[in-house]
Coordinates of C-alpha atoms in Angstrom, one line a residue:
Chain A
M30 CA 2.4 49.3 77.8
A31 CA 3.8 46.1 76.7
I32 CA 6.2 46.1 74.2
I33 CA 6.9 42.4 74.2
Q34 CA 4.6 39.7 75.5
V35 CA 5.4 36.0 76.3
E36 CA 2.3 33.8 76.3
H37 CA 2.8 30.1 77.7
L38 CA 6.2 29.6 75.1
N39 CA 7.3 25.7 75.2
Y40 CA 10.6 24.9 73.7
Q41 CA 12.2 22.1 73.1
Y42 CA 15.9 20.4 70.9
S43 CA 15.5 17.4 68.7
N44 CA 18.7 16.5 70.7
S45 CA 17.5 17.1 74.0
D46 CA 15.1 14.9 76.5
T47 CA 14.2 17.8 78.6
K48 CA 12.2 21.4 77.5
A49 CA 14.4 24.2 76.6
I50 CA 11.8 26.7 77.4
D51 CA 8.9 25.6 80.1
D52 CA 5.7 27.4 79.5
V53 CA 7.2 30.7 80.5
S54 CA 5.2 34.1 80.0
F55 CA 6.2 37.3 81.0
E56 CA 5.6 40.9 79.7
I57 CA 8.3 43.6 78.9
Q58 CA 7.0 47.3 79.6
A59 CA 8.2 49.6 76.3
G60 CA 11.4 51.8 78.1
D61 CA 12.5 49.5 80.3
W62 CA 15.3 48.0 80.7
V63 CA 15.0 44.4 81.4
A64 CA 18.1 41.1 82.1
I65 CA 16.9 37.9 81.7
V66 CA 19.5 36.0 84.4
G67 CA 19.3 32.4 84.7
H68 CA 22.5 29.9 85.2
N69 CA 24.7 28.9 81.8
G70 CA 22.2 26.5 80.3
S71 CA 19.5 27.7 81.6
G72 CA 17.8 29.2 78.7
K73 CA 18.1 32.7 77.9
S74 CA 19.5 32.7 74.9
T75 CA 17.1 29.5 73.2
L76 CA 14.5 32.7 74.6
A77 CA 16.7 35.2 72.9
K78 CA 16.2 33.5 69.5
L79 CA 12.8 32.7 69.9
L80 CA 11.8 36.6 70.4
I81 CA 12.9 37.0 66.7
G82 CA 11.9 33.6 65.2
L83 CA 15.3 32.4 64.5
M84 CA 13.8 29.5 66.0
A85 CA 10.4 28.3 65.9
A86 CA 8.4 27.4 69.3
D87 CA 6.8 24.5 69.5
S88 CA 3.9 25.5 71.6
G89 CA 3.1 29.5 73.4
K90 CA 2.8 33.3 71.4
I91 CA 5.1 35.9 71.1
T92 CA 3.6 39.5 70.8
I93 CA 5.7 41.9 70.1
D94 CA 4.7 45.5 69.9
G95 CA 1.4 44.2 69.5
Q96 CA 2.4 42.1 66.9
E97 CA 1.9 38.5 66.5
L98 CA 4.9 36.5 66.1
T99 CA 3.8 34.1 63.1
P100 CA 6.0 32.4 59.9
D101 CA 4.7 35.3 58.3
S102 CA 5.1 38.2 60.5
V103 CA 8.8 37.3 61.4
W104 CA 10.5 40.1 59.1
Q105 CA 8.1 42.6 60.0
I106 CA 9.4 41.7 63.3
R107 CA 13.4 42.1 62.8
E108 CA 12.5 45.3 61.7
K109 CA 11.7 46.5 65.0
V110 CA 14.6 44.6 66.5
G111 CA 18.1 45.0 66.6
M112 CA 20.2 41.7 67.9
V113 CA 24.0 42.0 69.5
F114 CA 25.7 38.4 69.5
Q115 CA 27.9 37.3 72.3
N116 CA 31.1 36.4 69.8
P117 CA 32.4 40.1 68.0
D118 CA 33.3 38.2 65.6
N119 CA 30.8 36.0 64.2
Q120 CA 27.7 38.7 63.7
F121 CA 30.6 41.4 61.4
V122 CA 29.5 40.3 58.2
G123 CA 30.8 43.8 56.5
A124 CA 34.6 43.9 54.9
T125 CA 35.2 47.1 56.4
V126 CA 33.3 48.6 59.3
A127 CA 31.9 51.3 57.4
D128 CA 30.0 48.2 55.3
D129 CA 29.5 46.0 58.3
V130 CA 27.4 49.4 59.9
A131 CA 25.2 49.2 56.2
F132 CA 24.8 45.4 55.8
G133 CA 21.1 45.9 57.6
M134 CA 20.7 48.4 55.3
E135 CA 21.4 47.0 52.3
N136 CA 19.0 44.1 52.9
R137 CA 16.4 46.8 53.4
A138 CA 17.0 48.0 50.2
V139 CA 17.2 52.0 51.9
D140 CA 18.9 54.6 49.2
R141 CA 23.1 54.8 48.8
D142 CA 22.8 58.5 49.7
T143 CA 20.9 57.8 52.6
M144 CA 23.0 54.8 53.7
V145 CA 25.6 57.0 53.3
A146 CA 24.6 60.0 56.2
K147 CA 23.0 56.7 58.1
V148 CA 26.5 55.3 58.2
D149 CA 27.9 58.4 59.2
Q150 CA 25.7 59.1 62.2
A151 CA 25.6 55.7 63.6
L152 CA 29.1 55.3 63.4
K153 CA 29.8 58.9 65.7
Q154 CA 27.0 57.5 68.4
V155 CA 29.0 54.7 69.1
G156 CA 32.6 56.8 68.9
M157 CA 34.0 55.3 65.6
S158 CA 34.1 57.5 63.4
A159 CA 37.5 57.3 62.8
Y160 CA 37.6 53.9 62.1
K161 CA 35.4 54.1 59.1
D162 CA 37.3 52.5 57.2
R163 CA 39.0 49.7 59.0
E164 CA 38.6 46.3 58.7
P165 CA 37.5 44.1 61.2
A166 CA 41.1 42.5 61.6
N167 CA 42.6 45.6 63.2
L168 CA 39.9 46.0 65.9
S169 CA 39.6 44.7 69.2
G170 CA 36.6 42.9 70.6
G171 CA 34.7 46.0 72.3
Q172 CA 35.4 48.0 68.5
K173 CA 33.5 45.2 66.6
Q174 CA 30.8 44.8 69.4
R175 CA 30.4 48.6 69.2
V176 CA 30.5 48.3 64.9
A177 CA 27.5 46.1 65.9
L178 CA 25.7 48.1 67.7
A179 CA 25.8 51.2 65.2
G180 CA 24.8 49.3 62.8
I181 CA 21.3 48.6 64.3
I182 CA 21.0 51.8 65.2
A183 CA 21.3 52.7 61.8
I184 CA 18.4 50.4 61.4
A185 CA 16.6 52.8 64.3
P186 CA 14.7 49.6 65.8
K187 CA 12.5 49.9 69.0
I188 CA 14.1 46.9 71.2
L189 CA 17.5 46.3 71.5
I190 CA 18.5 42.6 72.9
L191 CA 22.0 41.8 74.0
D192 CA 22.4 38.4 73.4
E193 CA 25.6 38.2 76.3
A194 CA 27.0 41.0 74.4
T195 CA 30.1 41.8 76.4
S196 CA 30.8 38.0 77.7
M197 CA 34.0 38.3 75.8
L198 CA 35.2 41.7 76.1
D199 CA 37.6 42.8 78.8
P200 CA 35.5 44.1 81.8
R201 CA 36.9 48.1 80.4
G202 CA 35.4 47.0 77.1
R203 CA 32.1 45.8 78.9
Q204 CA 31.9 49.4 80.6
E205 CA 32.1 51.4 77.3
I206 CA 29.5 49.7 75.9
L207 CA 27.3 49.7 78.4
A208 CA 27.5 52.6 78.5
V209 CA 27.1 53.8 74.5
I210 CA 23.7 51.6 75.1
Q211 CA 22.6 53.1 78.1
Q212 CA 23.6 57.0 76.1
L213 CA 21.1 54.5 73.3
K214 CA 19.3 53.6 75.0
T215 CA 17.5 57.4 76.4
D216 CA 18.2 58.9 72.9
L217 CA 16.2 56.9 70.9
N218 CA 13.5 55.7 73.9
L219 CA 14.7 52.0 73.5
T220 CA 13.6 48.5 75.4
V221 CA 16.6 47.1 76.0
L222 CA 16.6 43.1 76.8
S223 CA 19.9 41.9 77.8
I224 CA 20.7 38.5 78.7
T225 CA 23.6 38.1 81.3
H226 CA 25.4 36.1 83.8
D227 CA 27.3 39.8 84.7
I228 CA 24.9 40.1 88.1
D229 CA 26.5 43.3 88.5
E230 CA 25.4 44.1 84.9
A231 CA 22.2 42.7 85.7
A232 CA 21.8 44.8 89.0
N233 CA 22.2 47.9 86.9
A234 CA 18.8 47.1 85.3
D235 CA 14.9 48.1 85.5
R236 CA 13.7 45.0 85.5
L237 CA 15.0 41.1 86.0
V238 CA 13.4 38.1 84.5
V239 CA 14.6 34.9 86.6
I240 CA 14.7 32.0 84.4
D241 CA 16.0 28.5 85.9
D242 CA 16.1 25.5 83.8
G243 CA 13.8 26.8 80.8
R244 CA 11.1 27.5 83.9
F245 CA 10.4 31.6 84.5
V246 CA 10.8 32.2 88.6
E247 CA 10.0 35.2 88.7
E248 CA 10.0 38.8 87.0
A249 CA 10.9 41.8 89.7
T250 CA 13.1 44.5 90.1
P251 CA 16.7 44.1 90.9
D252 CA 15.9 45.3 94.5
N253 CA 13.4 42.5 94.8
V254 CA 15.6 39.7 93.8
F255 CA 18.6 39.9 95.5
N256 CA 16.6 39.9 98.7
H257 CA 16.0 36.4 97.8
G258 CA 20.4 36.2 98.7
Q259 CA 20.7 32.1 99.2
Q260 CA 17.8 31.1 96.6
L261 CA 19.4 32.3 93.9
I262 CA 22.9 30.8 94.5
D263 CA 20.7 27.2 95.0
M264 CA 19.7 28.5 91.3
G265 CA 23.2 28.6 90.8
L266 CA 23.0 31.9 90.3
D267 CA 25.8 34.3 91.6
V268 CA 24.1 37.9 94.0
P269 CA 25.9 41.1 93.1
L270 CA 29.2 42.3 95.5
S271 CA 27.1 44.2 98.1
E272 CA 24.9 41.1 98.5
K273 CA 28.3 39.2 98.9
L274 CA 29.7 41.5 101.8
K275 CA 26.9 41.6 103.8
D276 CA 27.1 37.2 103.5
A277 CA 30.9 37.9 104.7
L278 CA 29.4 39.9 107.6
Q279 CA 26.8 38.2 109.0
K280 CA 29.0 35.2 109.1
R281 CA 30.9 37.6 111.5
H282 CA 27.9 37.7 113.4
I283 CA 27.8 41.2 112.2
A284 CA 23.9 42.5 111.9
V285 CA 23.2 43.8 108.9
P286 CA 19.9 45.1 107.0
Q287 CA 18.1 42.1 105.2
S288 CA 16.3 44.1 102.4
Y289 CA 19.1 43.7 99.4
L290 CA 21.3 47.3 99.5
D291 CA 23.5 48.5 96.6
E292 CA 27.0 49.8 96.2
R293 CA 26.1 53.3 97.5
G294 CA 23.1 52.0 99.6
L295 CA 25.8 50.1 101.6
I296 CA 28.3 52.6 102.2
D297 CA 26.1 54.6 103.1
W298 CA 24.7 52.3 105.7
L299 CA 28.6 51.3 106.3
R300 CA 29.1 54.8 107.7
T301 CA 26.4 54.5 109.6
S302 CA 26.6 51.3 111.8
R303 CA 28.5 51.3 114.1
L304 CA 31.3 49.0 112.8
N305 CA 33.0 53.0 112.2
K306 CA 32.8 53.2 116.5
Chain B
M6 CA 54.1 33.7 54.8
N7 CA 55.8 37.1 54.2
K8 CA 58.2 36.2 51.8
V9 CA 56.0 36.3 49.4
M10 CA 54.7 38.9 46.9
F11 CA 52.9 37.4 44.6
G12 CA 49.2 38.8 45.2
R13 CA 49.8 41.1 47.8
F14 CA 48.4 44.2 48.1
I15 CA 50.9 47.4 48.6
P16 CA 48.4 50.7 48.8
G17 CA 49.4 53.8 47.2
H18 CA 48.3 57.0 45.4
S19 CA 49.2 56.4 41.6
W20 CA 47.8 56.5 38.6
V21 CA 47.1 53.1 38.7
H22 CA 46.9 53.3 42.6
R23 CA 42.8 55.3 41.7
L24 CA 41.9 53.2 38.6
D25 CA 38.7 51.6 38.4
P26 CA 38.6 48.0 39.5
R27 CA 36.6 47.1 36.4
A28 CA 39.3 48.9 34.3
K29 CA 42.0 47.1 36.2
L30 CA 40.7 43.7 35.1
V31 CA 39.2 43.9 32.2
L32 CA 43.2 45.8 30.7
S33 CA 45.1 42.6 32.5
F34 CA 42.7 40.5 30.3
L35 CA 43.5 42.2 27.1
Y36 CA 47.0 42.3 27.6
I37 CA 47.1 39.0 28.7
A38 CA 45.0 38.0 26.0
V39 CA 47.1 39.8 23.3
V40 CA 51.1 38.3 24.5
F41 CA 49.8 35.3 22.8
F42 CA 49.6 37.4 19.7
A43 CA 53.0 38.4 20.0
N44 CA 55.2 36.6 17.7
N45 CA 58.3 38.9 16.7
F46 CA 60.7 41.4 18.1
W47 CA 58.9 44.9 17.2
T48 CA 55.1 43.3 19.0
Y49 CA 57.6 42.5 21.8
L50 CA 59.3 45.6 22.1
I51 CA 55.1 47.7 22.4
M52 CA 54.1 44.5 24.8
T53 CA 57.2 45.4 26.9
V54 CA 56.9 49.2 26.6
L55 CA 53.8 49.1 28.1
L56 CA 54.1 47.2 30.8
L57 CA 57.2 49.0 31.5
A58 CA 55.1 52.5 31.1
S59 CA 52.3 50.6 33.4
V60 CA 55.3 49.4 36.1
A61 CA 55.8 53.6 36.1
A62 CA 52.6 54.4 36.6
S63 CA 52.2 52.4 39.7
A64 CA 54.7 54.5 41.5
I65 CA 56.0 51.4 42.8
P66 CA 59.8 50.5 42.3
L67 CA 60.9 47.6 39.8
R68 CA 62.9 45.6 42.0
V69 CA 59.9 44.9 44.3
Y70 CA 58.3 43.0 41.0
I71 CA 60.9 41.3 39.9
R72 CA 60.9 40.2 44.1
G73 CA 57.5 39.5 43.1
L74 CA 59.0 37.0 40.3
M75 CA 61.5 35.1 42.4
P76 CA 59.1 32.4 43.9
L77 CA 58.8 31.4 39.6
F78 CA 62.2 31.3 39.2
W79 CA 62.7 27.9 39.2
L80 CA 59.6 27.3 36.9
M81 CA 61.3 29.8 34.3
I82 CA 64.3 28.4 34.0
F83 CA 63.3 24.7 33.8
T84 CA 60.8 25.7 31.4
V85 CA 63.2 27.7 28.6
L86 CA 65.4 24.3 29.5
I87 CA 63.1 21.9 27.7
Q88 CA 62.2 24.2 25.1
V89 CA 66.2 25.0 24.4
F90 CA 67.0 21.2 24.8
F91 CA 63.7 19.8 23.2
G92 CA 62.7 22.3 20.6
A93 CA 63.6 21.1 17.4
G94 CA 64.0 22.6 14.2
G95 CA 66.2 25.3 11.8
H96 CA 70.1 25.6 12.5
V97 CA 71.6 23.2 14.9
Y98 CA 73.9 24.4 16.8
W99 CA 75.4 21.2 19.1
Q100 CA 74.0 18.1 19.1
W101 CA 74.4 15.1 22.3
G102 CA 72.4 12.2 21.4
W103 CA 68.9 13.8 21.8
L104 CA 69.8 16.4 23.1
V105 CA 69.8 19.3 20.7
V106 CA 70.2 23.0 20.7
S107 CA 68.5 24.6 17.9
Q108 CA 67.9 27.8 16.1
D109 CA 64.0 27.3 16.9
G110 CA 64.5 26.1 20.2
L111 CA 66.7 28.5 21.7
N112 CA 63.7 31.1 19.8
S113 CA 61.3 29.3 21.0
A114 CA 62.7 29.2 24.7
G115 CA 63.3 33.3 24.4
L116 CA 59.3 33.2 23.5
I117 CA 58.2 31.9 26.0
L118 CA 60.4 33.3 28.9
M119 CA 59.3 36.9 27.6
R120 CA 55.2 35.7 27.6
F121 CA 56.1 33.9 31.0
V122 CA 57.4 37.5 32.6
L123 CA 54.9 39.5 31.0
I124 CA 52.1 37.9 31.7
I125 CA 53.0 37.2 35.5
L126 CA 54.0 41.2 35.8
I127 CA 50.9 42.2 34.3
S128 CA 48.9 40.2 37.3
T129 CA 51.2 41.6 39.7
I130 CA 50.7 44.9 38.8
L131 CA 46.8 44.3 39.6
T132 CA 46.8 43.0 42.8
F133 CA 49.8 45.3 44.2
T134 CA 47.8 48.6 43.4
T135 CA 43.9 47.0 43.8
E136 CA 43.3 45.5 47.4
P137 CA 41.0 41.9 47.4
L138 CA 37.6 44.0 48.3
E139 CA 37.8 45.9 44.9
I140 CA 39.0 42.8 42.8
A141 CA 36.0 41.3 44.2
D142 CA 33.6 44.2 43.4
G143 CA 35.0 44.2 39.6
I144 CA 34.9 41.2 39.2
E145 CA 31.2 41.3 41.0
S146 CA 30.1 44.3 38.8
L147 CA 32.1 43.1 35.7
L148 CA 30.3 39.3 36.1
S149 CA 26.3 41.0 36.3
P150 CA 25.4 40.6 32.7
L151 CA 25.0 36.8 34.2
R152 CA 22.2 37.9 36.0
K153 CA 19.8 38.0 32.5
F154 CA 20.8 34.1 32.7
H155 CA 20.1 33.5 36.4
F156 CA 23.7 33.6 37.4
P157 CA 23.2 34.5 41.5
V158 CA 25.7 37.5 40.2
A159 CA 24.6 38.8 43.6
T160 CA 25.0 35.9 45.9
L161 CA 28.1 35.1 45.2
A162 CA 29.4 39.1 45.4
L163 CA 28.5 37.8 48.3
M164 CA 30.2 35.3 49.2
L165 CA 33.5 36.4 47.6
S166 CA 33.4 38.7 50.0
L167 CA 32.8 37.0 53.6
A168 CA 35.8 34.9 52.0
L169 CA 38.0 37.4 52.2
R170 CA 36.5 39.2 54.8
F171 CA 37.5 35.9 57.3
V172 CA 41.0 34.9 55.6
P173 CA 42.7 36.9 58.2
T174 CA 40.6 35.6 61.6
L175 CA 41.3 31.9 59.9
M176 CA 44.9 32.7 59.8
D177 CA 44.6 34.1 63.0
E178 CA 42.7 30.9 64.5
A179 CA 45.1 27.8 62.7
E180 CA 48.0 29.7 63.9
K181 CA 46.4 30.2 68.2
I182 CA 45.5 25.5 67.5
M183 CA 49.1 25.4 65.9
N184 CA 50.3 26.9 69.0
A185 CA 47.9 25.1 71.3
Q186 CA 48.9 21.6 69.9
R187 CA 52.4 22.5 69.9
S188 CA 52.1 23.1 74.1
R189 CA 50.6 19.4 73.8
G190 CA 53.2 18.5 72.4
V191 CA 52.7 18.0 68.7
D192 CA 55.7 18.7 66.7
F193 CA 55.3 20.4 64.0
G194 CA 57.7 20.2 60.6
A195 CA 59.7 16.7 62.4
G196 CA 59.9 13.1 60.9
G197 CA 59.3 12.0 57.1
L198 CA 56.6 12.6 54.9
R199 CA 54.3 10.4 56.2
Q200 CA 54.4 12.1 59.9
R201 CA 54.8 15.4 58.7
I202 CA 51.4 14.6 57.1
K203 CA 49.7 13.0 59.5
T204 CA 50.6 16.5 62.3
I205 CA 48.4 18.4 59.7
V206 CA 45.5 16.7 61.0
P207 CA 44.9 18.5 64.7
I208 CA 45.1 21.6 62.7
L209 CA 42.9 20.6 59.8
I210 CA 39.7 18.7 62.1
P211 CA 39.5 21.9 65.0
L212 CA 39.9 24.2 62.1
F213 CA 36.5 22.6 60.3
V214 CA 34.9 22.2 63.3
N215 CA 34.9 25.4 64.2
A216 CA 34.8 27.2 60.5
F217 CA 31.3 25.6 60.4
N218 CA 30.1 26.8 64.4
R219 CA 31.0 30.3 62.7
A220 CA 29.1 29.6 60.2
I221 CA 26.3 29.2 61.8
E222 CA 26.4 31.9 64.3
I223 CA 27.9 34.4 60.7
S224 CA 24.2 33.2 59.0
T225 CA 22.0 33.6 62.4
A226 CA 23.5 37.0 63.0
M227 CA 22.7 38.0 59.1
E228 CA 18.9 36.7 59.2
A229 CA 18.9 38.9 62.6
R230 CA 19.9 41.8 60.5
G231 CA 17.4 41.1 58.2
Y232 CA 19.5 39.4 55.0
Q233 CA 16.9 37.4 53.3
D234 CA 18.1 36.8 50.0
G235 CA 21.0 38.1 47.6
E236 CA 18.6 40.4 45.0
G237 CA 16.3 42.8 45.8
R238 CA 19.1 44.8 48.0
T239 CA 20.5 48.2 47.5
K240 CA 24.8 48.8 47.8
Y241 CA 26.6 50.3 49.9
R242 CA 30.6 50.0 47.9
Q243 CA 29.6 51.6 44.8
L244 CA 32.3 51.7 41.5
K245 CA 32.9 55.4 39.9
W246 CA 34.1 55.1 36.6
H247 CA 36.4 57.9 35.9
R248 CA 38.2 59.4 33.0
L249 CA 41.7 58.5 33.9
D250 CA 40.4 55.0 33.6
T251 CA 39.0 55.7 29.4
V252 CA 42.3 57.5 29.0
S253 CA 43.7 54.4 30.4
L254 CA 41.9 52.4 28.4
V255 CA 42.3 53.8 25.3
I256 CA 46.3 53.3 25.7
Y257 CA 45.1 49.9 26.2
V258 CA 43.6 49.5 23.1
V259 CA 45.9 51.7 20.8
S260 CA 48.9 49.4 21.8
L261 CA 46.9 46.3 21.7
S262 CA 45.8 46.8 18.5
A263 CA 48.8 47.3 16.7
V264 CA 50.5 44.4 17.9
I265 CA 47.6 42.7 16.3
G266 CA 48.4 44.3 13.2
L267 CA 51.8 44.6 13.4
R268 CA 51.5 40.1 13.7
Y269 CA 47.9 39.9 10.5
F270 CA 49.5 42.9 8.3
S271 CA 53.4 43.3 8.0

C-alpha cells in the first residue's frame, strides 16, 4: 500500500527563475526505508517541506496515508509525520531534554500524566534517559538529534522524514543515530523517508528516489540505481565505496562484474577472483 | 563574564532552593515594597534580621553575597557622597562653600545605603537560588490572571523560555564569530572609542543575520511538531505549592506587617 503518493508536483521559489520541483511523481510503500538522493540544490529539502505542508505546492497532489494534503488537512497530516531537521540546535525548542521531548505532546494537549510516562519511555528508546534534565548547551550534536527523535517517538507518527538529519554529525554520531532509527523503524513499524547526500547511508535504504535539478529521475532499489555508475556521477552524485573501488580496478584493466555489488558482495567477489592467485 | 555574580544561579538543596519560584518572586517583591516603608531603627532591624535569616536559609555563605555587591560598590559610594554633601537640614557639623555635612544629610545617606543593600541582597537571594527557567515559569504563573484581559500569557512564556534557552547558544556563536574575525585580522579593544565601536560591527551583523536564520528554522521545526498557537496547549512543567512555601509566606507577611505597623502606629 502506498503511504505517500506524489503526483505531478510543481514548486517555484518566488525569487528564482527555475522550478525547484518540476513535475515530480512517485509513490512510497508503507514500511519501506526510502532515501531521496540528489546533488546540493536539487530540490530534496523543498520536497520534504512540501510533503508536510510547510510550503504550499504550485500544482500537483500529495496524498499521505490516504488523506490528501490541503490547507484544511495539514494539521491532521502533521500528526502522522515526524520530521528531524539538519541543524540539531535549531530544532531544540525545550529548555531541557525532557521539555523538548514533551513539546509535541503539549501542542496536542496530551494530559500531563501521559506526557510524563511517554517522555520517560521515549528517552529510554533512544538511550538518553540519563540526560533527562540536561540543557541543550551541554549536549553533543548527536545527542541533540536523539532528543529530536525521542520527541517524535512520543507522538507516534506513521512516517519519519529525516531532512539531512545526520549531515552535521561526526561519523560516529551518524552511525549511532542511524542505528537508533533502524531500531525504531522495526519497533514502531515506521515508514522512513531520508533525504541525504551521504551515498553510503542511501545504499542501506530499501529504495532510492533520485532527483536531479528538481526533476524526478528514477525510483528503484539501490542495486538498480548504482548500476548506472557513470550516469550518477554526471548528475553530480557520488557512488558508494564499493563502486569506486570497482572503477579504480577497471582503470587498471582488471575485469570486474558489471552489476552493482555492495561491500560484502565485493569482498566475496575479490576473495574468489583470480586477483588472489 | 564569570566575575559577575549578580544574576547567577548557584545550585543547592536549601530551604530557599526548594521554595516554589512563585513564592520567591512574591516574597521578594513584597520585601522590596516594604523596604520603602521602613524609616526608623526598629523597622530596619526587622528588615535586616529577616534578610539575614533568608540568607542563612539559602545555605550560601554571606561572603558570596558580598562579592555580588562588589560591582555596585562605586555606585553605592557615589550615592552616599551625594546624600552626605547635598542633604541639608538639622544640625550642621561642617561647611565649606555650598558643601554641607548636616545631621539630616548623614541620616538620609545611611537610609539610602541601607535600602540599597537590602534591595540588592534580596534580589540576589532570588537569582542565586532560582534557575532562570523556574523564574520564567513563576512569572508565567503569576501573570496568568491577565488572560482575562486577553493578554497573551502563553505566548509571552514561550518567548521567555526560548530566549533563555538560546542565551548560551548565542554566546557560543558570538565567541566563534569574534575568533573568526580575529583570525582575519580584526583587533578588538584597540584604538580609541570610535575605533572600538567600529570593531563591534563585524560581530553584530553576522550575529544578527544568524539570529534571523535561526528564527526561521526554529519556527519551521516548531510548526512541523504541531505548534499552532500559545493557547490550547497542556504544560509538561508544573509548579507545586508546598507547606514550606506557606510557612515562608506567613513569616514574611508577619514581619513585614510589623514594619508597616511600627511606621504608622508608634
